PDB file of N, CA, C and O in Angstrom:
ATOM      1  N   UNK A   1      40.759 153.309 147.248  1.00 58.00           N
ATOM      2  CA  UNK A   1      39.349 153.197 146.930  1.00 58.00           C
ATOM      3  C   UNK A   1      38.729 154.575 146.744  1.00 58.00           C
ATOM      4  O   UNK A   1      37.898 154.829 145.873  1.00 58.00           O
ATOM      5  N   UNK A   2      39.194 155.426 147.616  1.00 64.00           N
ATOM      6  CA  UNK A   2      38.761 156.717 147.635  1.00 64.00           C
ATOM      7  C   UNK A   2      38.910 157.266 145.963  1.00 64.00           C
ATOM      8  O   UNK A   2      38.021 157.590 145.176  1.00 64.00           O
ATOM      9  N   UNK A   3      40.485 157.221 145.778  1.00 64.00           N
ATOM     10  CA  UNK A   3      40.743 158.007 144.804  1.00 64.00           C
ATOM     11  C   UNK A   3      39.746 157.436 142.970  1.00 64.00           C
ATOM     12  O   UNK A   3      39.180 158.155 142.147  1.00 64.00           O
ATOM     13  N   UNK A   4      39.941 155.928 142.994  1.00 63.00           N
ATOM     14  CA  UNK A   4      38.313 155.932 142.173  1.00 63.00           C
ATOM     15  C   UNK A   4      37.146 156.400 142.080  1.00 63.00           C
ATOM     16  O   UNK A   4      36.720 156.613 140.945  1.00 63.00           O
ATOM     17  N   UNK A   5      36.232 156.715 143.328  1.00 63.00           N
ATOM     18  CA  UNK A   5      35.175 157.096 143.293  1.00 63.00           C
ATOM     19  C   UNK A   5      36.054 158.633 142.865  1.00 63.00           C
ATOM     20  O   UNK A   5      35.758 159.045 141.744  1.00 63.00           O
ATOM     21  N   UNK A   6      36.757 159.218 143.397  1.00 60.00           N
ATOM     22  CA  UNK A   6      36.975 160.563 143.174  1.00 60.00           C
ATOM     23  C   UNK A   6      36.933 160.803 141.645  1.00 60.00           C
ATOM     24  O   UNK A   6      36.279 161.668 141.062  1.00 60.00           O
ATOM     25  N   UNK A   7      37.726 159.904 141.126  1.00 63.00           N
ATOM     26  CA  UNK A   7      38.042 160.398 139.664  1.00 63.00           C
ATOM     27  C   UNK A   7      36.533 159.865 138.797  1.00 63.00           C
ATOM     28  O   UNK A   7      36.405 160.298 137.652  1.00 63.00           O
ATOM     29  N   UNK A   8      35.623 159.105 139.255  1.00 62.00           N
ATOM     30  CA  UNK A   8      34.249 158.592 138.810  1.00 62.00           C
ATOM     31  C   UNK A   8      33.699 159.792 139.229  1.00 62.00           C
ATOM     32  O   UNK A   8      33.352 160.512 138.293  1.00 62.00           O
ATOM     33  N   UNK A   9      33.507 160.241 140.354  1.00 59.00           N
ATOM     34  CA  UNK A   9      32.788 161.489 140.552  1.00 59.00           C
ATOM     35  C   UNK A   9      33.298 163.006 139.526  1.00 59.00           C
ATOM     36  O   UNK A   9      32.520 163.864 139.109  1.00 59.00           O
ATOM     37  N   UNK A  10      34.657 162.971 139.342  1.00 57.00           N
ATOM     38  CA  UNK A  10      35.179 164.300 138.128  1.00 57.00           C
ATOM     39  C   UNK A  10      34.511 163.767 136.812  1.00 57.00           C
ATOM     40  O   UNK A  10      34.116 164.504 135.908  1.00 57.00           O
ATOM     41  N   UNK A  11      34.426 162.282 136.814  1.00 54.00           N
ATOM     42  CA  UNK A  11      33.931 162.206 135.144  1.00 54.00           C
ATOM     43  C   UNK A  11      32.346 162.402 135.259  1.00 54.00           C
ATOM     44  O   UNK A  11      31.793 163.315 134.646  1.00 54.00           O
ATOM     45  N   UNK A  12      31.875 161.807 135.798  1.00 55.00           N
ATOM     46  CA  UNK A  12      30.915 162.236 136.374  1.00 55.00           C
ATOM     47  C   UNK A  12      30.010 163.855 135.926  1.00 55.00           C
ATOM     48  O   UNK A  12      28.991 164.133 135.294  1.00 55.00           O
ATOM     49  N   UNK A  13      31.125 164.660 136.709  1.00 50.00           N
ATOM     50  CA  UNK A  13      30.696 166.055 137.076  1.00 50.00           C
ATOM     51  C   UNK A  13      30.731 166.433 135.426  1.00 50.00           C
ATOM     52  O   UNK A  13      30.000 167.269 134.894  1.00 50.00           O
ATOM     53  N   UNK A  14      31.632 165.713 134.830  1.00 52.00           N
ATOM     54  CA  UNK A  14      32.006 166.277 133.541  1.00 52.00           C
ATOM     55  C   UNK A  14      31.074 166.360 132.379  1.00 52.00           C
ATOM     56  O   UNK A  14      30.954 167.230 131.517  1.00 52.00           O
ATOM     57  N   UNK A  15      30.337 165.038 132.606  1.00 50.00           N
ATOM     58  CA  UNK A  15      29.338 164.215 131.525  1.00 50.00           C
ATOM     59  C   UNK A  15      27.815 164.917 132.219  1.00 50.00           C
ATOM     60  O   UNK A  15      26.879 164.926 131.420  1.00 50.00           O
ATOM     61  N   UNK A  16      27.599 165.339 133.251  1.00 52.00           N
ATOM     62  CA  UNK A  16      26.008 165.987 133.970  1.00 52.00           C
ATOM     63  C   UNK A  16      26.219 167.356 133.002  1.00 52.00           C
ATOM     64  O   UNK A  16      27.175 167.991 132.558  1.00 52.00           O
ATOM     65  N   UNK A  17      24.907 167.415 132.950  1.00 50.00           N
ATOM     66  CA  UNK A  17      24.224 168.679 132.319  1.00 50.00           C
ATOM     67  C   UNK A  17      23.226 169.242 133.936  1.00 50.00           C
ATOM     68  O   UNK A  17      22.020 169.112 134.145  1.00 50.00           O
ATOM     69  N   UNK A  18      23.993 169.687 134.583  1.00 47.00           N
ATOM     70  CA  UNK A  18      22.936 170.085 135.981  1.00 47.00           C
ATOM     71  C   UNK A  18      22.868 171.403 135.282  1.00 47.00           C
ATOM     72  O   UNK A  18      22.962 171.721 134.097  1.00 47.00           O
ATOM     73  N   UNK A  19      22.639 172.188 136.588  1.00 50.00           N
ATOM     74  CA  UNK A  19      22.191 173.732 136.963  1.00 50.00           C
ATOM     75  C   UNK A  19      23.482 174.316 136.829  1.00 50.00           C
ATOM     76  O   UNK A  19      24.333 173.618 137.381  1.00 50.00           O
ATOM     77  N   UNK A  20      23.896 175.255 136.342  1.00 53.00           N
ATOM     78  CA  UNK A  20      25.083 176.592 136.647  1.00 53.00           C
ATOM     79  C   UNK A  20      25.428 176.374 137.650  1.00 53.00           C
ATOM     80  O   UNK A  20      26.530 175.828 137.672  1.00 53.00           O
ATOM     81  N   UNK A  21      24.971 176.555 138.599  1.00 73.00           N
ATOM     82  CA  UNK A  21      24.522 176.914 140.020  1.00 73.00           C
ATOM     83  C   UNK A  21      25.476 175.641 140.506  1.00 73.00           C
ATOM     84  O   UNK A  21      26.637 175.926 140.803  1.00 73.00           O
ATOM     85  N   UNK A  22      25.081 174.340 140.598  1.00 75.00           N
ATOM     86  CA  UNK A  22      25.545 173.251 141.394  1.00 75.00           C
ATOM     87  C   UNK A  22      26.842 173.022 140.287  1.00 75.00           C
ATOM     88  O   UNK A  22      27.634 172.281 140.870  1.00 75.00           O
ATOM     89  N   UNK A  23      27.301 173.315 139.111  1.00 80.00           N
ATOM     90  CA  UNK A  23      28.559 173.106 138.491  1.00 80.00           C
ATOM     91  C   UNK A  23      29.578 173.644 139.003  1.00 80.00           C
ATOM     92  O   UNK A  23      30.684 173.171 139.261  1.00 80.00           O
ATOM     93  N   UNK A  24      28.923 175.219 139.214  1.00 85.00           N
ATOM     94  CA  UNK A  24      30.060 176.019 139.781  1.00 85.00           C
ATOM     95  C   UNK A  24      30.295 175.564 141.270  1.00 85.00           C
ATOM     96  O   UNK A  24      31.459 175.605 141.667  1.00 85.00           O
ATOM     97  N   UNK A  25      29.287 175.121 142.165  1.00 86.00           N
ATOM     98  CA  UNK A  25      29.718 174.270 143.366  1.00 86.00           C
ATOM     99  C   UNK A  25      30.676 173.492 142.969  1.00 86.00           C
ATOM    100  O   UNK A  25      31.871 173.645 143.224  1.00 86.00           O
ATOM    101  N   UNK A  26      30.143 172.559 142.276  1.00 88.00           N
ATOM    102  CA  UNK A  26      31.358 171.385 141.912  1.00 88.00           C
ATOM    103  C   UNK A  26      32.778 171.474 141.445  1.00 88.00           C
ATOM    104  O   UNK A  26      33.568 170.555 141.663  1.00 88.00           O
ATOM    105  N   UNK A  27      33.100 172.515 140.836  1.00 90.00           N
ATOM    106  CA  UNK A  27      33.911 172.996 140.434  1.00 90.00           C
ATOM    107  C   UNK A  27      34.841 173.626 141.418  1.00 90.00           C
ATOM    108  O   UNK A  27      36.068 173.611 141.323  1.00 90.00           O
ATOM    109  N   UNK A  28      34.056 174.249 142.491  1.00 92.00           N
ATOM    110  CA  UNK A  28      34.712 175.184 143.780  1.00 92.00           C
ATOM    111  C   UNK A  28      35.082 174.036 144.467  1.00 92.00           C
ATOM    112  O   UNK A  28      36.301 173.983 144.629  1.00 92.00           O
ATOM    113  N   UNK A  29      34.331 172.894 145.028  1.00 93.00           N
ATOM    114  CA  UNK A  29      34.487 171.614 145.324  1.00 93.00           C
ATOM    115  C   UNK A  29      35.837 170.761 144.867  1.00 93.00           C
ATOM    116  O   UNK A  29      36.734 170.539 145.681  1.00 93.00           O
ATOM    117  N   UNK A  30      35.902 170.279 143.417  1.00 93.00           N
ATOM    118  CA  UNK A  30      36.656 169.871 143.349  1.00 93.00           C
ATOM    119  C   UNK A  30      38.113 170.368 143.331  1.00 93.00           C
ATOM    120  O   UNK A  30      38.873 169.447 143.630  1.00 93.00           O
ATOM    121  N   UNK A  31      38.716 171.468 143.090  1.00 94.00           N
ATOM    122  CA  UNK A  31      39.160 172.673 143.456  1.00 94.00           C
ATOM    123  C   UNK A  31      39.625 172.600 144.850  1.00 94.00           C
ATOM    124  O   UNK A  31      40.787 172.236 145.026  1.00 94.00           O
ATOM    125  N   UNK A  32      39.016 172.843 145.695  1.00 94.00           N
ATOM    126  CA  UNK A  32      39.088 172.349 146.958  1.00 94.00           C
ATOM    127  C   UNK A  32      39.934 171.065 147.422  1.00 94.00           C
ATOM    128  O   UNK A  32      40.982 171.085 148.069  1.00 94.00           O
ATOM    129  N   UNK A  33      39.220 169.911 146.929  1.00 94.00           N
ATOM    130  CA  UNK A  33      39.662 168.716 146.979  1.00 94.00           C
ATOM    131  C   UNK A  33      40.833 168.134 146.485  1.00 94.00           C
ATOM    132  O   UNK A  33      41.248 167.024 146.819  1.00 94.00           O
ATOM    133  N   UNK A  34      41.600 169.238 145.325  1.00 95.00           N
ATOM    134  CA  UNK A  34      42.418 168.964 145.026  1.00 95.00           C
ATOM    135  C   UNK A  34      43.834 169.805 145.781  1.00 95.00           C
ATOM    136  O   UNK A  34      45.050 169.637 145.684  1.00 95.00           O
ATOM    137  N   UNK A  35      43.007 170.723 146.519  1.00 95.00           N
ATOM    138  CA  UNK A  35      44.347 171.626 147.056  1.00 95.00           C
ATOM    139  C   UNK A  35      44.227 171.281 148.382  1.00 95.00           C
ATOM    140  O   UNK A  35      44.663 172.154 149.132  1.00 95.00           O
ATOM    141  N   UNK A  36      43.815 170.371 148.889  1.00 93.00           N
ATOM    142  CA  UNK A  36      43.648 170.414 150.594  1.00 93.00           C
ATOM    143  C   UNK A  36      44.358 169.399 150.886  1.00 93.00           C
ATOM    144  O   UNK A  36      44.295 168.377 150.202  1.00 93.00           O
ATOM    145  N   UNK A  37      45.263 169.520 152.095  1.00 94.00           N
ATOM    146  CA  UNK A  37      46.658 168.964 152.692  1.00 94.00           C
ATOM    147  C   UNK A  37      45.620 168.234 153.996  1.00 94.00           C
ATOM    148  O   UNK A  37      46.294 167.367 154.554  1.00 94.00           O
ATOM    149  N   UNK A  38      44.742 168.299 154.385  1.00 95.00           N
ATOM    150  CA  UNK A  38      43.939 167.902 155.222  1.00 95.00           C
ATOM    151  C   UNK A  38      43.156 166.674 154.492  1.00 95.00           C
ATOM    152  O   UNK A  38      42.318 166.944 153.632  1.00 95.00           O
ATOM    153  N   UNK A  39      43.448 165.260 154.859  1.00 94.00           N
ATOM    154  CA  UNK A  39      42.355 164.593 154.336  1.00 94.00           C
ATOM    155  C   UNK A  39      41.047 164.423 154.781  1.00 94.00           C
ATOM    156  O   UNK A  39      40.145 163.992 154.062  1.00 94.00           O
ATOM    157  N   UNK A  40      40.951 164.667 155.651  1.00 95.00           N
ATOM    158  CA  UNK A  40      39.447 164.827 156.820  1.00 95.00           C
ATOM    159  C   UNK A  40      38.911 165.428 155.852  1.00 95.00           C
ATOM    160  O   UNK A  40      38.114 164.816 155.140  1.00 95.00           O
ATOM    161  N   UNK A  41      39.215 166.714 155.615  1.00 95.00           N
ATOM    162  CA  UNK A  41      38.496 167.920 155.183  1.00 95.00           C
ATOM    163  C   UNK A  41      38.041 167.460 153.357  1.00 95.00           C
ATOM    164  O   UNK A  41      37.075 167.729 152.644  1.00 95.00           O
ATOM    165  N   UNK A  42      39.096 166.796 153.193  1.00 94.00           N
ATOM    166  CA  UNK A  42      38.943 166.538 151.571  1.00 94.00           C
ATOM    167  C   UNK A  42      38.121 165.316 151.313  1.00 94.00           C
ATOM    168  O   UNK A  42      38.039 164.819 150.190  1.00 94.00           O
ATOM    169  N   UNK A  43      37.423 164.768 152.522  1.00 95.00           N
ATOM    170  CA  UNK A  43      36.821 163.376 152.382  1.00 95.00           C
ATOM    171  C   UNK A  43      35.830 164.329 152.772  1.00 95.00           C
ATOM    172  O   UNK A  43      34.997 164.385 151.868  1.00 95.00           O
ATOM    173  N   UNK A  44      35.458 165.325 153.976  1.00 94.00           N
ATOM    174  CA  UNK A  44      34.448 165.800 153.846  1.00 94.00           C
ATOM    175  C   UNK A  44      33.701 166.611 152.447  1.00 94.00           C
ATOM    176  O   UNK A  44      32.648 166.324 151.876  1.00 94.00           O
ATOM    177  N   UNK A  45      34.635 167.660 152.176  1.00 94.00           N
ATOM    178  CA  UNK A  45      34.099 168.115 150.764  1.00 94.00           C
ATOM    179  C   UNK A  45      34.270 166.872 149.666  1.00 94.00           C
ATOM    180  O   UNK A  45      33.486 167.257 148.798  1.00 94.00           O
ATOM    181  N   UNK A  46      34.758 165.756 149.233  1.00 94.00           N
ATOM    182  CA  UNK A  46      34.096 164.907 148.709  1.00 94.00           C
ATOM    183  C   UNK A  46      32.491 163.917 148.862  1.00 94.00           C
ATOM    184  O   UNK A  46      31.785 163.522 147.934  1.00 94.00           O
ATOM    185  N   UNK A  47      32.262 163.712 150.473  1.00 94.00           N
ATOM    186  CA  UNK A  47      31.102 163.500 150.089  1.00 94.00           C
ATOM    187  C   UNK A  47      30.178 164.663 150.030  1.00 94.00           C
ATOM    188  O   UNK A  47      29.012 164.270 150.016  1.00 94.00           O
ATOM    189  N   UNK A  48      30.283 165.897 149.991  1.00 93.00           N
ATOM    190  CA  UNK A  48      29.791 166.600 149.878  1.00 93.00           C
ATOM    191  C   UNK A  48      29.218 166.681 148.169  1.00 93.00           C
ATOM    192  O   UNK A  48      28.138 166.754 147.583  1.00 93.00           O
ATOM    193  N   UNK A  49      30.278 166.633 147.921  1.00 93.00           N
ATOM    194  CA  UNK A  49      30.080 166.729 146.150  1.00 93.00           C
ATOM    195  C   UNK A  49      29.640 165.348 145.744  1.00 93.00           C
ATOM    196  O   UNK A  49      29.199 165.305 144.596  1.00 93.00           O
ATOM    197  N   UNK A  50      29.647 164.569 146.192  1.00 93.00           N
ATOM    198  CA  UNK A  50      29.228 163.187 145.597  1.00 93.00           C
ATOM    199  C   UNK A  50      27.351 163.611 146.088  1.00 93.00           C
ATOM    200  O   UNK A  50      26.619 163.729 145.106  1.00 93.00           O
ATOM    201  N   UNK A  51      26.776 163.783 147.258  1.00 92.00           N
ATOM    202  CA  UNK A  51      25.429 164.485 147.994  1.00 92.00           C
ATOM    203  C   UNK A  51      24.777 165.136 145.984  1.00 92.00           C
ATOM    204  O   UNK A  51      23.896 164.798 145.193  1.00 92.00           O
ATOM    205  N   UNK A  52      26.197 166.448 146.044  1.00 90.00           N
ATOM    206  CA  UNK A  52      25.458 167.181 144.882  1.00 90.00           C
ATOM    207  C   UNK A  52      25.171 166.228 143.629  1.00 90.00           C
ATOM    208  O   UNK A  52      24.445 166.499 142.672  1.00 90.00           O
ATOM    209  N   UNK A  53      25.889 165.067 143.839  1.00 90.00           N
ATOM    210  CA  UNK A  53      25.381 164.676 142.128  1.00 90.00           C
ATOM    211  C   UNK A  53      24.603 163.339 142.220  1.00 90.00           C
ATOM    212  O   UNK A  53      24.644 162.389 141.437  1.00 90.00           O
ATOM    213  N   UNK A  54      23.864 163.490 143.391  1.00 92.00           N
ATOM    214  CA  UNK A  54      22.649 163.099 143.674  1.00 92.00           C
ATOM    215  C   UNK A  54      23.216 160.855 144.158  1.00 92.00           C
ATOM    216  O   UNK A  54      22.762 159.714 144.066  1.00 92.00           O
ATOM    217  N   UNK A  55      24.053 161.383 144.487  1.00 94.00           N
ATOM    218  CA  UNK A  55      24.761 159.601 145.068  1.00 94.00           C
ATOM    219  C   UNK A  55      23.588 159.439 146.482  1.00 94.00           C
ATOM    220  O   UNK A  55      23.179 160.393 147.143  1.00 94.00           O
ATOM    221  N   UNK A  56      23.269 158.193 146.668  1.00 95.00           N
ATOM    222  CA  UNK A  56      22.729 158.290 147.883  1.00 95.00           C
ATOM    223  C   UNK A  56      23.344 157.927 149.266  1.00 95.00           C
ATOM    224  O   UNK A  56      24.377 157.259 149.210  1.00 95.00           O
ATOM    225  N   UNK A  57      22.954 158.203 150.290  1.00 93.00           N
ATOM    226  CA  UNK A  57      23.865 158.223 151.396  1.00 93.00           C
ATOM    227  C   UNK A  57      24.476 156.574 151.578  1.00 93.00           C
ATOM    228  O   UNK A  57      25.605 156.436 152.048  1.00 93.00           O
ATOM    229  N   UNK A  58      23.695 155.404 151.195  1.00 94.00           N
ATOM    230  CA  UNK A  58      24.417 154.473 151.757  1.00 94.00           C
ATOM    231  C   UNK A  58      25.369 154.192 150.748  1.00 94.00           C
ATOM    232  O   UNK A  58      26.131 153.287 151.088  1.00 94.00           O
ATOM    233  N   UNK A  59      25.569 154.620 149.714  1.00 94.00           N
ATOM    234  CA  UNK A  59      26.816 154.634 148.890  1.00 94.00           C
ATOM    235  C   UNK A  59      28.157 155.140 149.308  1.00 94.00           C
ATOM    236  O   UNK A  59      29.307 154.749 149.111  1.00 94.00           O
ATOM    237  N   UNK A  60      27.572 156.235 150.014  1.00 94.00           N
ATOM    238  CA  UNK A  60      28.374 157.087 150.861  1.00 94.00           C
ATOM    239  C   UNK A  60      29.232 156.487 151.565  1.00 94.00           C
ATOM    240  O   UNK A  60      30.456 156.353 151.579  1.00 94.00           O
ATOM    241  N   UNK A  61      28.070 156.042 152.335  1.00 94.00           N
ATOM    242  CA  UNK A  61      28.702 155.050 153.837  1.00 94.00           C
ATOM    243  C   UNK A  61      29.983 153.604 153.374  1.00 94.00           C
ATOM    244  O   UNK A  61      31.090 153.219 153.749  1.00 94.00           O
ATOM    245  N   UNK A  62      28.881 153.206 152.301  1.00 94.00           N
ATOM    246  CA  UNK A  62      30.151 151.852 151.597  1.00 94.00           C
ATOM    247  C   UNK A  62      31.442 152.751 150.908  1.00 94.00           C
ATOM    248  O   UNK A  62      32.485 152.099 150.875  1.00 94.00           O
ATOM    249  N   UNK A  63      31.521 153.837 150.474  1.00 92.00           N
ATOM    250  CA  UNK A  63      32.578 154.509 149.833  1.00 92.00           C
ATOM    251  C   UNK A  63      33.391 154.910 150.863  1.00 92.00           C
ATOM    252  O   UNK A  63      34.553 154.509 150.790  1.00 92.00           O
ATOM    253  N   UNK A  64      33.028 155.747 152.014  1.00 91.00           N
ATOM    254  CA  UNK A  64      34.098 156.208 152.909  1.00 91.00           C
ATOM    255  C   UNK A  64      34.205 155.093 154.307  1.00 91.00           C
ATOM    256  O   UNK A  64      35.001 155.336 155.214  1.00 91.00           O
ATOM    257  N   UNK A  65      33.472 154.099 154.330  1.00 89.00           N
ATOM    258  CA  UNK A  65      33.439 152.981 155.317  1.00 89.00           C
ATOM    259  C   UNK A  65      35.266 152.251 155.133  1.00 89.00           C
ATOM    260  O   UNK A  65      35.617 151.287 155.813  1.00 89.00           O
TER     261      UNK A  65
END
């Protein structure tokens, strides 16, 4: 389940016209998410990046629940 929202959140990141600023987050983010041997950590910096592209928290909660 995870790995859908993940790859919805890369297309996602792909198709937004945000700020410089929060791309290059996302980018450092997903980056992250793709090199981390820790899943804790990679579910944390995923909802992190899902936060940046404005998902709201109880989506959150049903996504990593």
């Amino acid at each position: 389940m995870i790995n859908q929202h993940l790859q919805a959140a890369t297309l996602k990141t792909e198709v937004s016209t945000a700020m410089p600023s929060a791309s290059f987050a996302n980018a450092e983010l997903q980056e992250f998410i793709a090199t981390c041997r820790d899943a804790r950590e990679a579910r944390k910096a995923l909802a992190v990046k899902l936060i940046y592209q404005d998902y709201l928290y109880a989506i959150l909660r049903t996504i990593f629940s």
